[in-house]
Short mmCIF file of C-alpha atoms and ligand atoms in Angstrom, two decimals:
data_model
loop_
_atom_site.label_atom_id
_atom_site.label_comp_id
_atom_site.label_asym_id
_atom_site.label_seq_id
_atom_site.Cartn_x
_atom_site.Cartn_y
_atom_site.Cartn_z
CA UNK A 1 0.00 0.00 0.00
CA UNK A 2 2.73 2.50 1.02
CA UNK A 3 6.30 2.54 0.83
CA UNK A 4 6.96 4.44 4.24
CA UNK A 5 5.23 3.33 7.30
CA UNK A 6 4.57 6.44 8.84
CA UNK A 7 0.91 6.93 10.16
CA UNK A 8 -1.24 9.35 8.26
CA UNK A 9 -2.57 10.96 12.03
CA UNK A 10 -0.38 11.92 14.58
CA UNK A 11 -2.24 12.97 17.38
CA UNK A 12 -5.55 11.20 18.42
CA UNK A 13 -8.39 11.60 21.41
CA UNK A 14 -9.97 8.18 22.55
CA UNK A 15 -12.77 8.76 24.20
CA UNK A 16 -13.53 6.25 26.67
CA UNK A 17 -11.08 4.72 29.12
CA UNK A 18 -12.79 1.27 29.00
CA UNK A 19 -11.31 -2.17 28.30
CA UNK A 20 -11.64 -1.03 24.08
CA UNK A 21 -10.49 2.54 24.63
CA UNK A 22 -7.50 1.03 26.89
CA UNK A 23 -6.50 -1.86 24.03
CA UNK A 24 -6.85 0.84 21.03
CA UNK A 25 -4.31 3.33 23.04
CA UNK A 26 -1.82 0.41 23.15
CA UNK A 27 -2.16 -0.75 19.21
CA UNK A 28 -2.14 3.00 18.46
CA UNK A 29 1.21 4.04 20.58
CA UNK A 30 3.04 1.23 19.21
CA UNK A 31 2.21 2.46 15.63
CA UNK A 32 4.30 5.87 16.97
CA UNK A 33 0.88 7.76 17.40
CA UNK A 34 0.24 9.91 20.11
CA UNK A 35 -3.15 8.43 21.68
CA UNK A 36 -4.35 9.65 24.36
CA UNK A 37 -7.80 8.35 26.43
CA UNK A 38 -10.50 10.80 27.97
CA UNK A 39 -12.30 8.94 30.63
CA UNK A 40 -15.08 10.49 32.31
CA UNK A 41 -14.61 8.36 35.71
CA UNK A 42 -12.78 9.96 38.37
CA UNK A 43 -10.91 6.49 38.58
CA UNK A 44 -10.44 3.72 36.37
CA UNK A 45 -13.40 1.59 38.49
CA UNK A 46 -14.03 -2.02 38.30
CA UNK A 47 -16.79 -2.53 35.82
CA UNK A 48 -18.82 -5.75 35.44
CA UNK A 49 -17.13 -7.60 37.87
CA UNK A 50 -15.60 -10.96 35.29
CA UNK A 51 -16.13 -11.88 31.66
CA UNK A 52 -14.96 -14.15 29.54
CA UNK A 53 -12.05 -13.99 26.55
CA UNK A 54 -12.63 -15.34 23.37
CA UNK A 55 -10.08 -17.13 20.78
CA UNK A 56 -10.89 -14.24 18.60
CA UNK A 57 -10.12 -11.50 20.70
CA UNK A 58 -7.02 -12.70 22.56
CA UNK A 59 -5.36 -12.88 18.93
CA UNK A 60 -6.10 -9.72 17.89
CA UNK A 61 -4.33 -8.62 21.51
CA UNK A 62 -1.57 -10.95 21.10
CA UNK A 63 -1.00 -8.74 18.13
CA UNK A 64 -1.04 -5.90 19.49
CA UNK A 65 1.23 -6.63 22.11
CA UNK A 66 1.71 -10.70 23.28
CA UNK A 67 3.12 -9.69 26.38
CA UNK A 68 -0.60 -8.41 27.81
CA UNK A 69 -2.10 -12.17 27.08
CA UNK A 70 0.65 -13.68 28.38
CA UNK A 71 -0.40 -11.60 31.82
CA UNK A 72 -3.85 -12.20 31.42
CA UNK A 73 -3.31 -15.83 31.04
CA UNK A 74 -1.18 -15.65 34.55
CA UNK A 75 -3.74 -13.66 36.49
CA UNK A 76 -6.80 -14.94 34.62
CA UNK A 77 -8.82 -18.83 34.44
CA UNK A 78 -8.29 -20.88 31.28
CA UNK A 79 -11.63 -22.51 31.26
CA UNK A 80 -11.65 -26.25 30.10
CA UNK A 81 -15.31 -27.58 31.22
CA UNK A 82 -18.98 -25.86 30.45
CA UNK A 83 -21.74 -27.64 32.46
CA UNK A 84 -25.26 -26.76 31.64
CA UNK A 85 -27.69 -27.17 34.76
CA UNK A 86 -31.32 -27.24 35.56
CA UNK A 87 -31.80 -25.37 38.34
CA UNK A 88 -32.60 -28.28 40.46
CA UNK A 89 -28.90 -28.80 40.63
CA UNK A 90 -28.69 -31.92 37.97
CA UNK A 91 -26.53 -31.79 35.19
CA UNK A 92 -27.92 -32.30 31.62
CA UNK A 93 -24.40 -31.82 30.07
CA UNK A 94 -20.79 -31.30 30.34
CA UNK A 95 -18.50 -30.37 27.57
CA UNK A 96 -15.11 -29.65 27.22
CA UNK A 97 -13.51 -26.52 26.13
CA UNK A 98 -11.16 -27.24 23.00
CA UNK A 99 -10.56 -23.66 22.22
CA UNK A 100 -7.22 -23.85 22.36
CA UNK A 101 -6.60 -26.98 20.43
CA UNK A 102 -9.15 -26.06 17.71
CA UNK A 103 -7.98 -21.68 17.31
CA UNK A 104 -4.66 -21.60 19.02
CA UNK A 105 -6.42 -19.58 21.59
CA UNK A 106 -8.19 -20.54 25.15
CA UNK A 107 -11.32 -19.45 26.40
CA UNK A 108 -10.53 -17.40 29.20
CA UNK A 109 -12.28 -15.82 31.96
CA UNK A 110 -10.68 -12.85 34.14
CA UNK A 111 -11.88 -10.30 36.55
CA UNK A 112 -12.65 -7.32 34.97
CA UNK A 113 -10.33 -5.11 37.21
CA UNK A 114 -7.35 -7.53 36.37
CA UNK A 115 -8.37 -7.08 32.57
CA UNK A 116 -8.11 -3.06 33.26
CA UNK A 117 -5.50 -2.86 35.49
CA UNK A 118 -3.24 -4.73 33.12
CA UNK A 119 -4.20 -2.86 29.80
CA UNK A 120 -3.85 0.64 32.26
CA UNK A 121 -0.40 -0.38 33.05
CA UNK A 122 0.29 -1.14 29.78
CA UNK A 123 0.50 2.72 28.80
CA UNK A 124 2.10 5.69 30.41
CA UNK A 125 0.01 6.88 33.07
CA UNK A 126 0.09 10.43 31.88
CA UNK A 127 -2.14 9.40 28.75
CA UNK A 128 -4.68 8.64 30.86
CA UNK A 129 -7.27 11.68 31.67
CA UNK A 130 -9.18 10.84 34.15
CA UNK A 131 -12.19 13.18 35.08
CA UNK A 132 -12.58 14.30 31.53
CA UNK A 133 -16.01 13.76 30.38
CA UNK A 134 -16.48 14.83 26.63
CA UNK A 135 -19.68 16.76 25.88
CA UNK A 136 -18.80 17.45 21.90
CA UNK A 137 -16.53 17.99 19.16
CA UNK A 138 -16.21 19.88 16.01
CA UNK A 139 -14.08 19.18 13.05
CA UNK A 140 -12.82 20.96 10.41
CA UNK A 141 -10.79 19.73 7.18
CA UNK A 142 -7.66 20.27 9.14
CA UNK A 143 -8.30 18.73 12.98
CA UNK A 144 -11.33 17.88 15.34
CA UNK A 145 -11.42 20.25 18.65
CA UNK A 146 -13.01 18.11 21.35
CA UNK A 147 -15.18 19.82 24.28
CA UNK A 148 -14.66 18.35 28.13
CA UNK A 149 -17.06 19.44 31.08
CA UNK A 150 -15.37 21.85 32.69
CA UNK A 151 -11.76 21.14 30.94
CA UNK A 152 -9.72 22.59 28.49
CA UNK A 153 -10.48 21.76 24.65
CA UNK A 154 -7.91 19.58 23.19
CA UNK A 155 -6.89 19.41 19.24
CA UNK A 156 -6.07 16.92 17.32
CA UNK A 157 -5.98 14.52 13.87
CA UNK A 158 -8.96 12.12 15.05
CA UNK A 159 -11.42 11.26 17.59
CA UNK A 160 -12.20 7.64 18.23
CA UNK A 161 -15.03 7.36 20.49
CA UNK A 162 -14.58 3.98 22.55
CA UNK A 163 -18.00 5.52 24.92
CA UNK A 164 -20.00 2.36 25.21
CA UNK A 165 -23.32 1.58 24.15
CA UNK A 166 -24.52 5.33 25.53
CA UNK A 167 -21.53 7.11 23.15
CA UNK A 168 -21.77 11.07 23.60
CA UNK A 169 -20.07 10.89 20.16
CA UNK A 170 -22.10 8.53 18.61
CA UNK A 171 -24.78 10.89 19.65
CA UNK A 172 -23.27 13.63 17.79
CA UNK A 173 -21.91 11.67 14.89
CA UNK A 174 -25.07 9.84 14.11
CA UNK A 175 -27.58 11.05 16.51
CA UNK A 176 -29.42 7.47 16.80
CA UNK A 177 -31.02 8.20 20.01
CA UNK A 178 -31.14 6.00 22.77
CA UNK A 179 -30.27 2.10 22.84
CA UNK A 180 -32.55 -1.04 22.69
CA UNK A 181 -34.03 -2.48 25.75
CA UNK A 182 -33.77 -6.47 24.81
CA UNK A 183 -36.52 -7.88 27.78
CA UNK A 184 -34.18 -8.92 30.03
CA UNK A 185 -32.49 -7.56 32.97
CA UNK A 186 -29.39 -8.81 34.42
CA UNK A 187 -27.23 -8.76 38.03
CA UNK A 188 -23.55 -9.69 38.41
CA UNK A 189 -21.45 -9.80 41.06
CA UNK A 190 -17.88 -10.62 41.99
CA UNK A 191 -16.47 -12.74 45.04
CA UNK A 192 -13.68 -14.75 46.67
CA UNK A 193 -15.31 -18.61 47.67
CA UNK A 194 -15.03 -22.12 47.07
CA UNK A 195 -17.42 -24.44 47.85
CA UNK A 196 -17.48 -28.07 46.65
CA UNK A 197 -19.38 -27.88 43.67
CA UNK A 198 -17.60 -24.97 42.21
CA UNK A 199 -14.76 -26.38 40.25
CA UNK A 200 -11.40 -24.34 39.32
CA UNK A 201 -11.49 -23.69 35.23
CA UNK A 202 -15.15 -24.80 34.67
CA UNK A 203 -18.49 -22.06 33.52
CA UNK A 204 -21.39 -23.14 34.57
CA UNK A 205 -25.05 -22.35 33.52
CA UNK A 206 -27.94 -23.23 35.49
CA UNK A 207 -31.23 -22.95 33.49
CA UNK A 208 -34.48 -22.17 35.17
CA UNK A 209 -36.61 -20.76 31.94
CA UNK A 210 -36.80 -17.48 31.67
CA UNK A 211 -34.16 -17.23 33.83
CA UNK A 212 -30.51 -18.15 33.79
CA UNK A 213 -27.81 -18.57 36.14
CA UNK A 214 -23.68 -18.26 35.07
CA UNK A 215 -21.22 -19.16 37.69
CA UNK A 216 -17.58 -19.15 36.63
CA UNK A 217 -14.27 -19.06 38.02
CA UNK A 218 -12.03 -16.17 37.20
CA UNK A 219 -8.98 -17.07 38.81
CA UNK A 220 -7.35 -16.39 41.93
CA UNK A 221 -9.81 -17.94 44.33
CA UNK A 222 -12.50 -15.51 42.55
CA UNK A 223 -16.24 -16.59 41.44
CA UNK A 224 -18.45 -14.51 39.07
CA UNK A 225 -22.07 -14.77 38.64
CA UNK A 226 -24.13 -13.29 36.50
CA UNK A 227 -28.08 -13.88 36.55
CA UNK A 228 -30.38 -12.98 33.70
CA UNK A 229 -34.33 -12.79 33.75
CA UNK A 230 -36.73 -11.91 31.17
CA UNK A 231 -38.64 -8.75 32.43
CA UNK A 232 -41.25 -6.85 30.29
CA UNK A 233 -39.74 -3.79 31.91
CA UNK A 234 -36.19 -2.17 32.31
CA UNK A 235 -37.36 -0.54 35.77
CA UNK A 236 -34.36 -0.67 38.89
CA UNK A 237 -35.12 -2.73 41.94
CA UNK A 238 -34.28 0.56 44.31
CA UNK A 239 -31.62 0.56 46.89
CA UNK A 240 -28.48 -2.16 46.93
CA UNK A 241 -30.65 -4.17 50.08
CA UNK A 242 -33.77 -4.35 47.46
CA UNK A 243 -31.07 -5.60 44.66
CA UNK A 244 -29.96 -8.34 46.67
CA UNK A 245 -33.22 -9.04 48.00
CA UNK A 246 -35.30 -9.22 44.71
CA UNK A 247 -32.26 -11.41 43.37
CA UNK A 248 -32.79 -13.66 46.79
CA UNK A 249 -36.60 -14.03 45.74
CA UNK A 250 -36.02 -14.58 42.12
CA UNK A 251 -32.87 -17.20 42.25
CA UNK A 252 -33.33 -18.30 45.71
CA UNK A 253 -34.78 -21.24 44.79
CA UNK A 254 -31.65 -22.75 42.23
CA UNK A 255 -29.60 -25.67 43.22
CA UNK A 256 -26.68 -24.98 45.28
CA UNK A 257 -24.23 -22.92 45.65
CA UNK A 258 -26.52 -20.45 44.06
CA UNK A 259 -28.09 -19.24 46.85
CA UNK A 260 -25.05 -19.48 48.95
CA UNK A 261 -23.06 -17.12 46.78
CA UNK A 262 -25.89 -14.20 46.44
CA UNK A 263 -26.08 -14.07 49.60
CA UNK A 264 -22.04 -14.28 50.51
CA UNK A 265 -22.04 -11.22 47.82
CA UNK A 266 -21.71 -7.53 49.05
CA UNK A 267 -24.94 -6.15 48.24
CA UNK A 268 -23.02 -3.44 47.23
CA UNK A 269 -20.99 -4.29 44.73
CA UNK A 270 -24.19 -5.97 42.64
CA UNK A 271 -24.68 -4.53 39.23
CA UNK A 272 -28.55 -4.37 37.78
CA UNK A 273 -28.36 -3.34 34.23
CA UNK A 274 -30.86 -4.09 31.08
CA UNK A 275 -29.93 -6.01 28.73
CA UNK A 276 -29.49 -3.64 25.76
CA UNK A 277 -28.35 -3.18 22.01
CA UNK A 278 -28.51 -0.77 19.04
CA UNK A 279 -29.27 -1.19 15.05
CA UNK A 280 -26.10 -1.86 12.74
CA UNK A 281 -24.95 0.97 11.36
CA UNK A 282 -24.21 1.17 7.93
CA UNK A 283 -21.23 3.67 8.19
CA UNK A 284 -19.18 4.33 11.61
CA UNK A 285 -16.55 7.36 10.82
CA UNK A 286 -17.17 10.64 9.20
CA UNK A 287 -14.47 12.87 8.76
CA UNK A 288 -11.87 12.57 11.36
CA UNK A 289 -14.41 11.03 13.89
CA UNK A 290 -14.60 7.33 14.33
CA UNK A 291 -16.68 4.66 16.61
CA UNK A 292 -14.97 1.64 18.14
CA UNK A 293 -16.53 -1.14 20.81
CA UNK A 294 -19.51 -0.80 22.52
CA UNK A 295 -20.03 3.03 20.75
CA UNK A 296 -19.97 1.45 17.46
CA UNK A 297 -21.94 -2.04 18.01
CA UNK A 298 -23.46 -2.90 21.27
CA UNK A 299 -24.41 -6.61 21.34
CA UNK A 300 -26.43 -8.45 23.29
CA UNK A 301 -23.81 -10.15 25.97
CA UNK A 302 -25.57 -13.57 24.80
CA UNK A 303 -21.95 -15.05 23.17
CA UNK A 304 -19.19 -13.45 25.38
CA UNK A 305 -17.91 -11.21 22.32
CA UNK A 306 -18.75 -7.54 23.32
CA UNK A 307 -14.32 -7.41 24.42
CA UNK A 308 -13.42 -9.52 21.68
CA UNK A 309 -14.58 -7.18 19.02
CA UNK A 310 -13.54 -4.29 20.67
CA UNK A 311 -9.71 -6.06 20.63
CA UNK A 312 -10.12 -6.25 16.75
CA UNK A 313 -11.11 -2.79 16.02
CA UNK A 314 -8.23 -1.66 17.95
CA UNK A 315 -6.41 -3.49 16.71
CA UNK A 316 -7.16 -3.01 12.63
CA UNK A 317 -7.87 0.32 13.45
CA UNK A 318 -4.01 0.76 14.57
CA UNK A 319 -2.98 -1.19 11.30
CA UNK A 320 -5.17 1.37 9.17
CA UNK A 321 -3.66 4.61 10.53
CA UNK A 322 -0.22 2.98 9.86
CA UNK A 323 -0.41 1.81 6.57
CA UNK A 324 -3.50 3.87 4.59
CA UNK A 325 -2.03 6.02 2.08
CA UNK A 326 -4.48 8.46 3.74
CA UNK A 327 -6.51 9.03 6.94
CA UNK A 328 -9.79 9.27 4.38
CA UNK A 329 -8.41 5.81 3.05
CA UNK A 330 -7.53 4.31 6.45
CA UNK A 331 -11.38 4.97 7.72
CA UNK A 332 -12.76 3.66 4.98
CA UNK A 333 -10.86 0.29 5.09
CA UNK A 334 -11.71 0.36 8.83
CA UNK A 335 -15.63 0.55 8.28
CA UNK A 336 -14.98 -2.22 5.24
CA UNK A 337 -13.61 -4.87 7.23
CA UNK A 338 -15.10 -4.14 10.96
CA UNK A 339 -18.79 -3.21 9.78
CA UNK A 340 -19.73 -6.44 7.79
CA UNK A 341 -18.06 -8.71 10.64
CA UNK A 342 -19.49 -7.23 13.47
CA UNK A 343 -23.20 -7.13 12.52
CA UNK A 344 -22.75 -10.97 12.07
CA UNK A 345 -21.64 -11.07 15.27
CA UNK A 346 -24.56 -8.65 16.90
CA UNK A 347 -27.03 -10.88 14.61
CA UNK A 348 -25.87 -13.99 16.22
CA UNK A 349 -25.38 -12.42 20.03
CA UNK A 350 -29.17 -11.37 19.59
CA UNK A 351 -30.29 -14.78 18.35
CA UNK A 352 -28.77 -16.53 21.10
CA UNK A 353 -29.88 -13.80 23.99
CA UNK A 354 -33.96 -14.78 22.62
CA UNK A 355 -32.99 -18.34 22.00
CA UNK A 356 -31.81 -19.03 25.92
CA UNK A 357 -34.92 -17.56 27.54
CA UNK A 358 -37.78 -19.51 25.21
CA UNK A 359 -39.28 -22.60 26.34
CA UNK A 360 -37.20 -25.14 24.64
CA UNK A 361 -34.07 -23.24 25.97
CA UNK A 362 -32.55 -26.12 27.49
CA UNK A 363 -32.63 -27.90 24.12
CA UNK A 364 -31.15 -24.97 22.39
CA UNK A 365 -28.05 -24.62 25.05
CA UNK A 366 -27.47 -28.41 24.67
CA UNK A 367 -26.69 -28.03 20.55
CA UNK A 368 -25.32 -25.00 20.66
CA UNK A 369 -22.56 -26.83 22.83
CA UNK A 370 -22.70 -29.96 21.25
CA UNK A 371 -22.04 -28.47 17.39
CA UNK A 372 -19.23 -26.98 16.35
CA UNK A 373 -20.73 -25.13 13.49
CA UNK A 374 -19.25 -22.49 10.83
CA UNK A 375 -20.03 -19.66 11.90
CA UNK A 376 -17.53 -20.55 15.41
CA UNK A 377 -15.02 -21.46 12.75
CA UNK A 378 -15.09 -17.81 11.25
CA UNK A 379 -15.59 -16.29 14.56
CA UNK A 380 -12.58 -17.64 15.77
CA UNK A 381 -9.97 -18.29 13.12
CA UNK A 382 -9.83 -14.11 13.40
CA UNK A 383 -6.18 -13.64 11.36
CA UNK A 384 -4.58 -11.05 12.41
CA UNK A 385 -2.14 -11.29 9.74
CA UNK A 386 -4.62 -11.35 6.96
CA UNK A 387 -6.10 -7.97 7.88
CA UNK A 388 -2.14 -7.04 8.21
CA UNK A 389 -1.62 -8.25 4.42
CA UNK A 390 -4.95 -5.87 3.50
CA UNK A 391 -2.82 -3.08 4.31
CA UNK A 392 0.40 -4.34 2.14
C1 FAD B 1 -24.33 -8.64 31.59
C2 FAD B 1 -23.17 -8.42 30.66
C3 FAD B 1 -22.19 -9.40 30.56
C4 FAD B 1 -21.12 -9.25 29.67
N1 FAD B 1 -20.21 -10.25 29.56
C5 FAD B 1 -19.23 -10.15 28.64
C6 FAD B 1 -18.27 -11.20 28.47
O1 FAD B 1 -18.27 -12.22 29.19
N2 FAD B 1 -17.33 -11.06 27.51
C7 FAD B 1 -17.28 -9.95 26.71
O2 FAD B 1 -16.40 -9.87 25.85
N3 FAD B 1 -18.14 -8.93 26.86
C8 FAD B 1 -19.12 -9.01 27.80
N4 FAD B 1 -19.99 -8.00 27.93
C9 FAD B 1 -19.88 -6.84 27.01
C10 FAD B 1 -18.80 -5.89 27.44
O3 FAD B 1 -19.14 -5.37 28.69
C11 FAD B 1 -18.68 -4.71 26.47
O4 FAD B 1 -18.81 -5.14 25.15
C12 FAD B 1 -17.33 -4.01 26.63
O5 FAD B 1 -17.23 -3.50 27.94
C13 FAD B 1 -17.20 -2.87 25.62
O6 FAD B 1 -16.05 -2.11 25.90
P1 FAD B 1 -15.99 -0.60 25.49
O7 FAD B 1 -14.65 -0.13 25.92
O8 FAD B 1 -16.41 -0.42 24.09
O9 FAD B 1 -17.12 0.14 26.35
P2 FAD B 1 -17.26 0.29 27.93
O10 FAD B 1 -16.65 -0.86 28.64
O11 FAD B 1 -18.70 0.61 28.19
O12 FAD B 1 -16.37 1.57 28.25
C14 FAD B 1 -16.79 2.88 27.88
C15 FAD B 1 -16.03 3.87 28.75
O13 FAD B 1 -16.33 5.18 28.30
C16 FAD B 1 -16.53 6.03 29.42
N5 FAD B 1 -17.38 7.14 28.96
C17 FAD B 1 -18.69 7.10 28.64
N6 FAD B 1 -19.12 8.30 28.22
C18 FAD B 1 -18.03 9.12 28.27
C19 FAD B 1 -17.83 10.50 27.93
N7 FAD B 1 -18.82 11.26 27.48
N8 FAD B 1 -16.59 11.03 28.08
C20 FAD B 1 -15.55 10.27 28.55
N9 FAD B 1 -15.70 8.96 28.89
C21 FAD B 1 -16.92 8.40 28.73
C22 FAD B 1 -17.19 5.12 30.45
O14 FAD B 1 -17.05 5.62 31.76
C23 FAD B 1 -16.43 3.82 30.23
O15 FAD B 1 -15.27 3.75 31.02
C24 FAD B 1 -21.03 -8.08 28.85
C25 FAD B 1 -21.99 -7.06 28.99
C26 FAD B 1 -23.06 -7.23 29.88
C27 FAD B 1 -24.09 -6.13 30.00
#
């Protein structure tokens, strides 16, 4: 594509200190641009308490720096077993994980502070803005001036806005109004316990139609579980007592350790969100403002790839702005190849979020894990070095 290797932006403002803003900054400084992340948090907070890594997205990261996987493989839980449940406590199936022999990648699970903390550490602290809450931006042929709350302005080549599924620049980019509630709500929480039937490197999902049940080890003595429910409405349960107390009523009555655990959890640190999404969009960057993650396509958390994604547009993004003859040119290859992919992926994540809640769910869950089918294969034999070779 080009002779010289020299990026066509030199400064750039992601918005969004998240796990994609944090992964872009990395692929972006080691392609010698000057990223820097505006993160409207006061501190980079534990979000979400665990989630899971797919084949997928660890290669991207491996390529933009192997050393972060490598960390993540310390501190995190390669998981080998998934056990489906009814919520009586007996198990209807156990598979095991072949990631890693299959996509030369694990499945792995890892609190979501770890996940943070290591991509934070990753980059110079003072690239990281904390406090800075964008409220708008305006571009001009030249640069893009971006607007904090109470903060100076800052100018530079591009904006990437890595907001999540709420994106103050996807607001002013495309102005799509607010997200899709999916009828579901869901809790999670994080904890240190053991207890007999929890095993190290095993997910497990207890099925009690319409709800569902996830228990799976992070690593380091650490459980996370994350409930789901259909609910006609998105309303909050109130204060963090009611939280724990409506999830007491609603899962109280699963197998153990399910009860055991909500209770051992700080009501505190519980997290009740609705289960949302957006539309595809047809076209994610206009001028020298682009979407990545979350901002760009929110997915229904259904198939574990809401992270993974955001890895790969980091990551291609990165390989865009190095080798695009032009920034016009690099943006357009980025919505090419990112676009088509990731609405496959939010069609799927959606299919699976209704599939698990109707009332043949348990039949659904069982060949999902029994068949290895294509679209896994193209999910997760994500090449890196292809979309490097685009750029050639
Ligand atoms: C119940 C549930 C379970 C999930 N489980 C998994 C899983 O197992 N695996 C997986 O891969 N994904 C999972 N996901 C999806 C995952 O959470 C997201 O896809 C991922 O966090 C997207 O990262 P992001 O950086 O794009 O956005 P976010 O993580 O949402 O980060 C956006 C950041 O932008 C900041 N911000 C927002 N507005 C502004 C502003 N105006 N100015 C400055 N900063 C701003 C926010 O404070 C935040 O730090 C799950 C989601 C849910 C709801």
């Amino acid at each position: 594509m080009r002779e010289t290797s020299k990026p066509v932006v030199k400064k750039v403002a992601i918005i969004g200190g998240g796990i994609g803003g944090l992964a872009t900054a990395i692929a972006l400084r080691k392609q010698g641009i000057d990223a820097h992340v505006y993160e409207k948090a006061r501190d980079l907070r534990p979000v979400g308490a665990g989630l899971s890594l797919n084949p997928n997205g660890l290669k991207a990261l491996e390529a933009i720096d192997p050393s972060i996987v490598e960390q993540l493989k310390q501190a995190g839980s390669i998981l080998k077993v998934i056990q489906l449940q009814k919520n009586s406590g007996d198990i209807i199936q156990k598979t095991k994980i072949t990631m890693m022999e299959k996509y030369g990648q694990p499945l792995l699970s890892i609190r979501w502070s770890k996940l943070q903390e290591i991509l934070a550490a990753a980059l110079p602290p003072e690239i990281i803005h904390l406090n800075h809450r964008c409220v708008s931006f305006t571009q001009n042929y030249n640069s893009v001036t971006v607007e904090f709350e109470g903060k100076k302005t800052v100018e530079v080549d591009l904006v990437v806005g890595a907001d999540g599924i709420k994106s103050a620049i996807r607001q002013k980019l495309i102005g799509d109004g607010e997200p899709r509630y999916l009828g579901r709500m869901s809790w999670r929480g994080l904890l240190k316990y053991s207890h007999e039937l929890l095993n190290p490197n095993q997910v497990t999902t207890m099925i009690a139609t319409p709800k569902t049940i996830l228990l799976m080890d992070v690593g380091d003595g650490y459980i996370f579980w994350g409930a789901t429910m259909l609910c006609v409405d998105d309303y909050g349960s109130g204060s963090a007592a009611d939280v724990k107390s409506r999830l007491l009523k609603e899962f109280g009555e699963c197998a153990s350790p399910v009860p055991e655990i909500i209770e051992a959890t700080d009501a505190e640190i519980i997290v009740e969100r609705p289960i949302l999404d957006r539309e595809p969009l047809s076209s994610w960057s206009k001028g020298r403002v682009t979407l990545l993650g979350d901002a760009a396509h929110p997915m229904s958390p259904s198939i574990g790839q809401g992270a993974s994604t955001a890895f790969e547009d980091g990551y291609e993004l990165s390989e865009y702005l190095a080798k695009a003859p032009n920034l016009e040119a690099a943006l357009a290859l980025y919505d090419g190849s990112r676009i088509e992919r990731t609405q496959m992926i939010q069609a799927r994540s959606g299919l699976a979020g209704r599939r698990a809640y109707e009332h043949d769910s348990e039949k659904y869950l069982q060949e999902t894990l029994r068949s290895n089918d294509e679209f896994e294969d193209w999910l997760y034999k994500y090449d890196p070095l292809a979309i490097a070779s685009r750029t050639q």
